XYZ file of C-alpha atoms in Angstrom:
601
model
C -1.033 -16.981 -24.376
C -2.767 -15.809 -21.214
C -0.368 -12.872 -20.940
C -0.989 -11.854 -24.542
C -4.753 -12.026 -24.016
C -4.384 -9.851 -20.928
C -2.375 -7.248 -22.845
C -4.960 -7.106 -25.645
C -7.818 -6.587 -23.230
C -6.056 -4.160 -20.902
C -7.259 -0.978 -22.563
C -10.891 -2.013 -22.890
C -11.484 -4.254 -19.872
C -13.550 -2.563 -17.152
C -11.801 -1.480 -13.951
C -13.494 -1.518 -10.558
C -12.913 0.257 -7.273
C -15.070 -0.442 -4.239
C -17.410 -2.142 -6.707
C -17.878 0.881 -9.001
C -16.756 0.801 -12.607
C -14.090 3.456 -13.131
C -14.056 5.638 -16.297
C -11.032 5.423 -18.564
C -11.335 9.052 -19.691
C -13.728 11.994 -19.728
C -15.797 10.660 -22.630
C -16.206 7.343 -20.843
C -17.171 9.208 -17.653
C -19.991 11.010 -19.466
C -21.199 7.698 -20.903
C -21.158 5.977 -17.487
C -23.111 8.880 -15.960
C -25.711 8.478 -18.665
C -25.918 4.726 -18.081
C -26.177 5.094 -14.288
C -28.689 7.959 -14.356
C -26.555 10.493 -12.442
C -23.800 13.070 -12.996
C -21.333 12.058 -10.279
C -18.354 11.650 -12.582
C -19.045 14.918 -14.422
C -19.563 16.740 -11.114
C -16.224 15.460 -9.839
C -14.601 16.730 -13.043
C -16.108 20.201 -12.620
C -14.921 20.303 -9.007
C -11.375 19.318 -10.003
C -11.227 22.034 -12.665
C -12.465 24.645 -10.196
C -9.766 23.673 -7.702
C -7.083 23.928 -10.383
C -8.304 27.451 -11.119
C -8.174 28.372 -7.412
C -4.523 27.284 -7.225
C -3.559 29.108 -10.462
C -2.157 25.877 -11.869
C -2.180 27.137 -15.469
C -1.298 30.381 -17.179
C -3.815 30.921 -19.994
C -2.200 32.026 -23.268
C -5.463 31.928 -25.214
C -6.233 30.118 -28.451
C -3.107 29.749 -30.623
C -1.123 31.569 -27.915
C 2.667 31.420 -27.613
C 3.739 29.395 -24.544
C 7.264 30.763 -24.631
C 10.732 29.657 -25.599
C 11.834 26.080 -24.806
C 8.361 24.999 -23.639
C 7.319 21.480 -24.627
C 3.801 20.394 -25.483
C 2.443 17.475 -23.438
C -0.976 15.969 -22.777
C -3.093 15.703 -19.651
C -5.773 13.179 -18.734
C -8.280 12.635 -15.970
C -7.825 9.807 -13.481
C -11.026 8.740 -11.772
C -11.383 6.920 -8.475
C -13.899 6.106 -5.765
C -12.946 6.992 -2.199
C -13.612 4.799 0.830
C -16.791 6.727 1.658
C -18.273 6.392 -1.840
C -17.238 9.810 -3.149
C -16.433 9.973 -6.844
C -13.101 11.676 -7.367
C -11.437 13.124 -10.467
C -7.798 14.166 -10.680
C -6.201 15.919 -13.662
C -2.831 14.296 -14.294
C -0.078 15.323 -16.675
C 1.416 12.796 -19.070
C 4.829 13.312 -17.531
C 6.321 10.433 -19.513
C 6.374 12.765 -22.533
C 9.064 14.911 -20.890
C 12.756 14.145 -20.651
C 13.968 12.060 -17.727
C 15.505 14.447 -15.150
C 19.155 14.044 -14.283
C 18.500 14.736 -10.594
C 16.502 12.410 -8.347
C 12.781 13.102 -8.070
C 12.083 10.474 -5.412
C 9.636 11.375 -2.651
C 8.675 8.673 -0.154
C 5.725 8.074 2.162
C 5.594 6.859 5.736
C 5.289 3.092 5.998
C 2.239 1.553 7.640
C 4.556 0.186 10.316
C 5.858 3.725 10.797
C 2.296 4.961 11.290
C 1.673 2.295 13.939
C 4.930 3.279 15.661
C 3.760 6.887 15.830
C 0.419 5.866 17.326
C 2.074 3.547 19.844
C 4.585 6.188 20.973
C 1.816 8.754 21.238
C -0.101 6.485 23.606
C 3.056 5.464 25.468
C 4.056 9.046 26.277
C 0.518 10.422 26.813
C 0.415 12.663 23.734
C -2.567 13.600 21.593
C -3.020 11.789 18.281
C -4.476 13.904 15.488
C -4.785 13.639 11.717
C -5.285 16.097 8.883
C -5.235 16.255 5.090
C -3.419 18.932 3.077
C -5.775 19.836 0.238
C -4.197 19.513 -3.248
C -0.756 19.214 -1.712
C 1.267 19.119 -4.943
C -0.363 22.327 -6.106
C 1.173 24.128 -3.131
C 4.514 23.944 -4.955
C 5.744 25.604 -8.145
C 7.096 23.423 -10.944
C 10.408 24.047 -12.681
C 9.416 22.068 -15.795
C 8.686 24.027 -18.970
C 5.569 22.399 -20.416
C 2.181 23.396 -21.794
C -1.057 21.702 -22.863
C -3.933 22.300 -25.243
C -7.147 22.256 -23.196
C -9.651 19.497 -23.998
C -13.445 19.332 -23.531
C -13.096 18.680 -19.782
C -11.797 22.282 -19.433
C -15.170 23.704 -20.420
C -14.938 27.244 -21.840
C -11.127 26.992 -22.004
C -11.264 24.200 -24.584
C -8.644 24.805 -27.273
C -6.618 27.306 -25.196
C -2.858 27.054 -24.711
C -2.238 26.542 -20.999
C 1.258 26.801 -19.530
C 1.721 24.643 -16.437
C 2.822 26.817 -13.509
C 2.235 24.650 -10.412
C 3.499 21.122 -9.679
C 0.674 19.338 -11.459
C 0.106 15.703 -10.567
C 1.837 13.448 -13.085
C 4.815 15.640 -13.867
C 8.084 13.838 -13.175
C 9.241 16.324 -10.544
C 5.957 17.198 -8.789
C 6.488 14.773 -5.903
C 9.883 16.145 -5.004
C 8.683 19.753 -5.427
C 5.986 19.136 -2.788
C 8.509 17.339 -0.589
C 10.864 20.330 -0.781
C 8.053 22.732 0.055
C 6.852 20.724 3.036
C 10.395 20.008 4.256
C 11.137 23.723 4.517
C 7.976 24.191 6.566
C 8.822 21.318 8.925
C 12.421 22.438 9.352
C 11.277 25.940 10.230
C 8.999 24.395 12.873
C 11.962 22.631 14.505
C 11.394 19.121 13.092
C 14.010 16.795 11.597
C 13.339 13.599 9.603
C 14.035 10.221 11.185
C 17.003 8.621 9.411
C 15.346 5.196 9.026
C 11.811 6.509 8.455
C 12.419 9.781 6.565
C 8.714 10.574 6.344
C 8.435 10.617 10.134
C 9.438 14.073 11.325
C 10.366 14.488 14.988
C 11.306 17.116 17.551
C 11.586 17.344 21.332
C 8.506 18.597 23.141
C 8.746 21.876 25.044
C 9.653 20.187 28.330
C 12.235 17.917 26.666
C 10.687 14.781 28.186
C 9.872 12.993 24.920
C 9.678 13.480 21.155
C 6.736 14.632 19.060
C 6.122 13.097 15.628
C 4.452 13.871 12.296
C 3.989 11.025 9.794
C 3.586 12.119 6.166
C 1.779 10.027 3.551
C 1.847 12.446 0.597
C -0.891 14.841 1.785
C -2.162 12.878 4.817
C -0.548 13.809 8.125
C -0.673 11.831 11.369
C 0.426 13.839 14.401
C 1.571 12.648 17.831
C 2.033 15.892 19.760
C 1.246 17.608 23.039
C -0.532 20.439 21.184
C -1.404 19.326 17.630
C -4.080 21.988 17.261
C -1.526 24.774 17.732
C 0.794 23.237 15.143
C -1.989 22.927 12.551
C -2.979 26.541 13.166
C 0.565 27.557 12.188
C 0.368 25.508 8.964
C -2.823 27.346 8.007
C -2.042 30.896 9.149
C 1.679 31.111 8.386
C 2.024 28.869 5.333
C -1.467 29.041 3.843
C -2.110 25.301 3.706
C -5.733 24.331 3.169
C -6.272 21.597 5.740
C -9.239 19.229 5.755
C -10.564 16.844 8.388
C -8.321 18.119 11.176
C -8.962 16.663 14.614
C -8.377 13.673 16.841
C -7.579 10.731 14.613
C -10.709 8.771 13.671
C -10.045 7.756 10.060
C -6.651 7.634 8.376
C -5.360 5.750 5.312
C -8.498 3.618 5.119
C -8.637 2.652 8.790
C -10.962 3.680 11.625
C -9.609 4.754 15.014
C -11.520 4.975 18.271
C -11.120 4.326 21.993
C -12.465 1.430 24.009
C -14.412 1.971 27.197
C -11.122 1.878 29.120
C -9.556 4.549 26.878
C -7.366 2.199 24.815
C -6.697 3.483 21.294
C -8.017 0.993 18.730
C -7.281 0.539 15.025
C -10.063 -1.156 13.104
C -10.672 -1.169 9.306
C -14.451 -1.127 9.756
C -15.413 1.344 7.009
C -12.918 -0.233 4.662
C -14.419 -3.684 5.198
C -17.922 -2.302 4.710
C -16.898 -0.797 1.377
C -15.229 -4.065 0.436
C -18.520 -5.849 1.073
C -20.392 -3.295 -1.040
C -17.888 -3.730 -3.848
C -18.255 -7.491 -3.614
C -22.025 -7.189 -3.914
C -21.774 -4.931 -6.949
C -19.274 -7.222 -8.677
C -21.019 -10.532 -7.994
C -24.637 -9.540 -7.368
C -24.782 -11.046 -3.872
C -23.388 -10.548 -0.400
C -20.397 -12.576 0.838
C -21.211 -15.897 2.448
C -21.840 -15.969 6.195
C -20.804 -19.534 7.022
C -17.061 -18.971 6.545
C -14.746 -19.420 9.534
C -11.272 -19.300 7.986
C -9.690 -17.364 5.095
C -8.690 -20.575 3.316
C -9.368 -24.171 4.286
C -6.766 -25.964 6.367
C -4.366 -27.880 4.113
C -5.561 -26.057 0.978
C -3.065 -25.799 -1.892
C -4.193 -23.220 -4.477
C -1.057 -23.908 -6.514
C -2.511 -27.306 -7.447
C -5.728 -25.831 -8.814
C -6.444 -26.942 -12.396
C -9.766 -25.220 -12.959
C -10.478 -23.065 -16.013
C -8.495 -19.860 -16.513
C -10.403 -16.676 -15.711
C -11.663 -14.547 -18.587
C -10.414 -10.922 -18.799
C -13.307 -9.527 -16.753
C -12.850 -12.115 -13.996
C -9.111 -11.399 -14.008
C -9.929 -7.751 -13.261
C -12.278 -8.793 -10.482
C -9.697 -11.135 -8.990
C -7.001 -8.467 -9.052
C -9.405 -5.976 -7.486
C -10.257 -8.406 -4.673
C -6.647 -9.330 -3.964
C -5.538 -5.690 -4.096
C -8.199 -4.635 -1.588
C -7.309 -7.584 0.649
C -3.624 -6.635 0.558
C -4.469 -3.190 1.895
C -6.683 -4.788 4.543
C -3.631 -6.760 5.702
C -1.577 -3.559 5.819
C -4.099 -1.773 8.025
C -4.582 -4.522 10.556
C -6.123 -7.746 9.282
C -3.292 -9.933 10.553
C -5.490 -13.033 10.361
C -5.686 -13.088 6.537
C -2.003 -12.383 5.844
C -1.011 -15.910 4.789
C -4.082 -16.436 2.603
C -3.579 -13.128 0.785
C 0.137 -13.794 0.351
C -0.675 -17.150 -1.219
C -3.370 -15.828 -3.569
C -1.176 -12.909 -4.657
C 1.003 -15.421 -6.509
C -1.753 -15.918 -9.086
C -2.655 -12.298 -9.868
C -1.259 -12.401 -13.406
C -3.091 -15.548 -14.548
C -5.728 -16.623 -11.997
C -8.049 -19.572 -12.399
C -11.709 -19.823 -11.426
C -10.700 -21.772 -8.308
C -8.453 -18.898 -7.256
C -11.309 -16.444 -7.749
C -13.541 -18.588 -5.518
C -10.821 -18.613 -2.861
C -10.492 -14.819 -3.017
C -14.259 -14.603 -2.511
C -13.889 -16.896 0.499
C -11.283 -14.590 2.058
C -13.602 -11.600 1.602
C -16.420 -13.653 3.153
C -14.213 -14.415 6.151
C -13.261 -10.742 6.561
C -16.939 -9.800 6.437
C -17.856 -12.540 8.919
C -15.143 -11.457 11.377
C -15.250 -7.723 10.711
C -14.782 -6.810 14.394
C -11.043 -7.546 14.170
C -9.231 -4.732 16.013
C -5.652 -3.863 16.940
C -5.388 -2.280 20.383
C -2.455 -0.107 21.377
C -1.631 -1.547 24.786
C 1.454 0.194 26.165
C 1.944 -1.533 29.535
C 5.410 -3.092 29.603
C 5.144 -6.906 29.876
C 6.853 -8.884 32.610
C 9.258 -11.472 31.204
C 11.086 -12.066 34.477
C 10.029 -15.731 34.514
C 11.870 -16.456 31.246
C 15.177 -18.243 31.953
C 18.193 -16.129 31.086
C 20.991 -18.681 30.828
C 24.254 -16.855 30.306
C 27.220 -18.588 28.690
C 30.708 -17.390 28.017
C 30.332 -17.061 24.249
C 33.766 -15.508 23.709
C 35.298 -18.777 22.512
C 32.788 -18.969 19.660
C 31.725 -15.337 19.034
C 34.471 -13.229 20.555
C 33.534 -9.567 20.659
C 29.901 -10.177 19.707
C 27.982 -7.036 20.627
C 24.915 -5.384 19.139
C 25.863 -2.799 16.540
C 24.167 0.244 18.055
C 24.020 3.356 15.821
C 26.156 6.211 17.125
C 24.199 9.000 15.430
C 20.801 8.228 16.970
C 19.150 11.037 18.967
C 19.141 10.870 22.777
C 16.547 8.429 24.107
C 13.587 10.135 25.785
C 10.260 8.958 27.173
C 9.166 5.640 28.607
C 10.950 2.353 28.013
C 9.869 -0.166 25.391
C 10.483 -3.912 25.200
C 10.196 -5.756 21.900
C 9.026 -9.354 21.522
C 8.692 -11.540 18.445
C 6.898 -14.790 17.647
C 8.270 -16.849 14.766
C 7.130 -19.971 12.931
C 7.642 -21.786 9.616
C 5.488 -24.098 7.523
C 7.495 -26.705 5.627
C 6.692 -27.150 1.920
C 3.806 -24.686 1.960
C 3.925 -24.586 -1.855
C 3.853 -28.116 -3.257
C 4.844 -26.973 -6.749
C 8.033 -25.105 -5.797
C 8.627 -26.888 -2.482
C 9.091 -23.562 -0.704
C 8.247 -23.106 2.968
C 6.657 -20.022 4.528
C 8.046 -17.844 7.310
C 5.533 -16.268 9.698
C 6.731 -13.509 12.047
C 4.806 -11.300 14.472
C 6.509 -8.369 16.242
C 5.258 -6.700 19.437
C 6.020 -3.453 21.237
C 5.018 -3.973 24.859
C 1.478 -5.359 24.439
C 0.835 -4.075 20.896
C 1.245 -6.084 17.663
C 3.278 -3.625 15.591
C 4.352 -5.563 12.484
C 3.577 -8.894 10.813
C 5.174 -10.867 8.040
C 4.274 -13.917 5.943
C 6.288 -14.860 2.893
C 7.620 -17.837 0.998
C 11.243 -18.549 1.767
C 13.852 -17.915 -0.887
C 15.357 -21.405 -0.776
C 13.799 -24.862 -0.649
C 14.259 -26.755 2.625
C 13.690 -30.496 2.919
C 13.260 -30.613 6.701
C 11.394 -28.567 9.296
C 14.647 -27.830 11.136
C 16.058 -25.966 8.132
C 12.905 -23.965 7.394
C 12.476 -23.001 11.060
C 16.098 -21.845 11.277
C 15.683 -19.796 8.117
C 12.606 -18.138 9.653
C 14.522 -17.513 12.904
C 17.380 -15.881 11.023
C 14.955 -13.632 9.129
C 13.264 -12.788 12.427
C 16.588 -11.736 13.962
C 17.265 -9.441 11.019
C 13.833 -7.848 11.387
C 14.293 -7.431 15.140
C 17.572 -5.627 14.501
C 15.886 -3.331 11.963
C 13.005 -2.612 14.367
C 15.357 -1.854 17.262
C 17.395 0.521 15.111
C 14.254 2.283 13.887
C 13.122 2.788 17.471
C 16.549 4.140 18.417
C 16.430 6.647 15.575
C 12.979 7.683 16.827
C 14.544 8.441 20.199
C 12.912 5.549 22.054
C 14.639 4.040 25.133
C 14.896 0.251 24.686
C 15.442 -2.542 27.146
C 18.739 -4.317 26.526
C 17.229 -7.571 25.315
C 14.479 -8.480 22.879
C 12.561 -11.717 23.290
C 11.967 -14.190 20.485
C 9.567 -17.103 20.853
C 9.470 -20.191 18.629
C 7.763 -23.585 18.831
C 10.561 -25.738 17.376
C 12.554 -26.944 20.379
C 15.437 -28.268 18.297
C 16.007 -24.860 16.741
C 15.691 -23.058 20.080
C 18.137 -25.475 21.759
C 20.606 -25.244 18.875
C 20.484 -21.472 19.209
C 20.599 -21.027 22.977
C 22.925 -23.862 24.029
C 26.575 -22.938 23.995
C 27.666 -26.504 23.233
C 25.265 -27.048 20.312
C 26.936 -28.239 17.123
C 26.106 -27.531 13.511
C 24.981 -30.818 11.958
C 23.511 -29.484 8.693
C 26.052 -27.340 6.921
C 23.574 -25.714 4.554
C 21.968 -23.962 7.555
C 25.307 -22.483 8.669
C 24.472 -18.862 7.907
C 21.120 -18.981 9.712
C 22.640 -20.992 12.588
C 25.426 -18.503 13.274
C 23.324 -15.389 12.612
C 20.856 -16.356 15.334
C 23.515 -17.505 17.800
C 25.604 -14.380 17.329
C 22.568 -12.219 18.186
C 22.108 -14.315 21.340
C 25.807 -14.012 22.219
C 25.524 -10.238 21.799
C 22.645 -10.218 24.315
C 20.374 -8.673 21.671
C 17.797 -11.458 21.967
C 16.739 -14.324 24.200
C 15.235 -17.198 22.201
C 12.596 -19.145 24.128
C 10.603 -22.245 23.274
C 6.812 -22.160 23.558
C 4.222 -24.792 22.586
C 2.849 -24.441 19.070
C -0.687 -24.213 20.460
C 0.085 -20.788 21.968
C 2.314 -19.411 19.201
C 0.400 -16.638 17.351
C 2.940 -16.758 14.498
C 1.188 -20.011 13.540
C -1.546 -17.800 12.053
C 1.042 -16.226 9.744
C 2.692 -19.393 8.431
C -0.091 -21.719 7.313
C -3.750 -22.062 6.363
C -5.631 -22.842 9.543
C -9.022 -23.893 10.823
C -11.006 -21.758 13.201
C -11.231 -24.273 16.067
C -7.443 -24.599 16.259
C -6.532 -20.887 16.341
C -9.431 -19.141 18.076
C -7.472 -19.102 21.350
C -4.706 -17.286 19.460
C -6.939 -14.943 17.481
C -9.060 -13.870 20.412
C -6.412 -12.106 22.533
C -4.695 -10.802 19.398
C -7.664 -9.176 17.632
C -10.975 -9.766 19.398
C -10.626 -9.080 23.122
C -11.429 -5.837 24.919
C -9.328 -5.049 27.949
C -6.400 -6.998 29.370
C -5.830 -10.332 27.544
C -4.774 -11.787 30.896
C -8.448 -11.616 31.906
C -9.528 -14.103 29.233
C -10.924 -17.231 30.941
C -8.469 -20.103 30.696
C -11.223 -22.567 29.775
C -13.484 -21.026 27.182
C -15.340 -23.014 24.523
C -17.313 -20.061 23.193
C -17.646 -19.520 19.480
C -16.911 -16.169 17.885
C -19.988 -14.633 16.282
C -18.570 -11.307 15.102
C -18.642 -9.631 18.522
C -15.418 -8.307 20.018
C -15.952 -9.215 23.653
C -16.927 -12.858 23.535
C -16.968 -13.081 27.328
C -19.929 -10.715 27.356
C -21.695 -12.290 24.372
C -21.156 -16.058 24.371
C -22.047 -18.094 21.339
C -22.850 -21.754 20.849
C -20.178 -24.338 21.447
C -18.169 -25.124 18.328
C -18.614 -28.749 17.300
């Protein structure tokens, strides 16, 4: 019944972005402008139409003109959005679903957020410059091979009623993404770049001296560059290939995240503007600012799956989905501390209750309260020489166990990298399904590079089983990360380090004479031990109080995890300089040592 109600209200329910109501079409845009006392949506429409004219997107055949043989009539519509800085944006999109499905693939990917962080880390590691730029109207740089035409509507102004043949790769056509990809690929190949095999939207080439690789990460029309001379490369894109680049320069804002350097020159990634816009959107949706007395995303021991409050009405469903969607992107661009809460609340996006909406508001309040959260790209290689490396003769159990190293990876260049991983599990996180949660945090040298929090696929009845399942998943992710780095031409240390706080699991993994007592954990048991036998990882026990993966596996209280959060997200400089005994309370300032707060009761 809730699903049917949602379907009925989908077309008419208001949509929000950064707190602004988004028009459904041009007529709705004019009405919203009239209601709000401005012309922002109409101005954005005029600007979009002018840009389409500049790129010669359409061939005008006049009123009642003949588009040509085999051309199919389709429709176009305007998609409206609000950018992170408050700009109102209009984009004319073709109704590509009205055309036949192409036989050939039209897939065109984007660089992953982890891939972007890898580029930034490697740029800092090998002393390159990190720049960013935006290719204006990227799809319109390519010519379409689809035979389609449209009849211009009122948004086209004086062309209303004209027959317009689509000439360029208009947004929304089935093949436009791949047409742009082909166009850009030819440019990058001519410049000496090749795509990484495991991250195809990261293009790489050796620098002039051959000492390391340079990289370009592509997210549709947004480019992140790690190069010795990015300015020279961008000049070639403009002068030789005619690209219209915007916002070129040292990276300071990219994919919704701010970038800057600390006083010591460390590159920092901080979603400050994004959080500010999230707060503005919250205020516009609910008529008030987020609460200030919130110190954790969700309360410790909270179980949203047991909530029995009233179901949200269609408007509140839209608000809930907007909040959760914005929080998911916040996780992707660096808010590690809310990962578990957002993962949990995402389960209720289809049919949320009022209690779930209140919890989503609490997460936003926490993000606003702790908005100084920052990822710092620390490249100094850590010293793990004090970790015991107990070597056994594993041949009797895992004869021939070696890491499967790809043979087609490029030669390793640049400085060495060591990977480390913290892993944890929370038994029976979901009381309805009985599923546990795996929390995994990956590091490159001193930089948190990837984080993971997800319900496990099978139900475990004991902590030992859930922790082993998390360890097995962690090993698989470590393997994938190591292979990605190899395909990026990064020299790796032989062994990765994995840290967990369940001593039974660590001992069962590291001890040669350990026996399998629970047969249902056999696959996880042997997967982890085989990686250890192959010398790919060393699995080490650490106390739960110092395991940062604890943040990613359960709902926590501030007092218990501040010592984990502080070095991870809130400390300037070397985390080793944090005072061992520190009872200070975080008050939204990054360097708590310089700005102490009251003692937490």
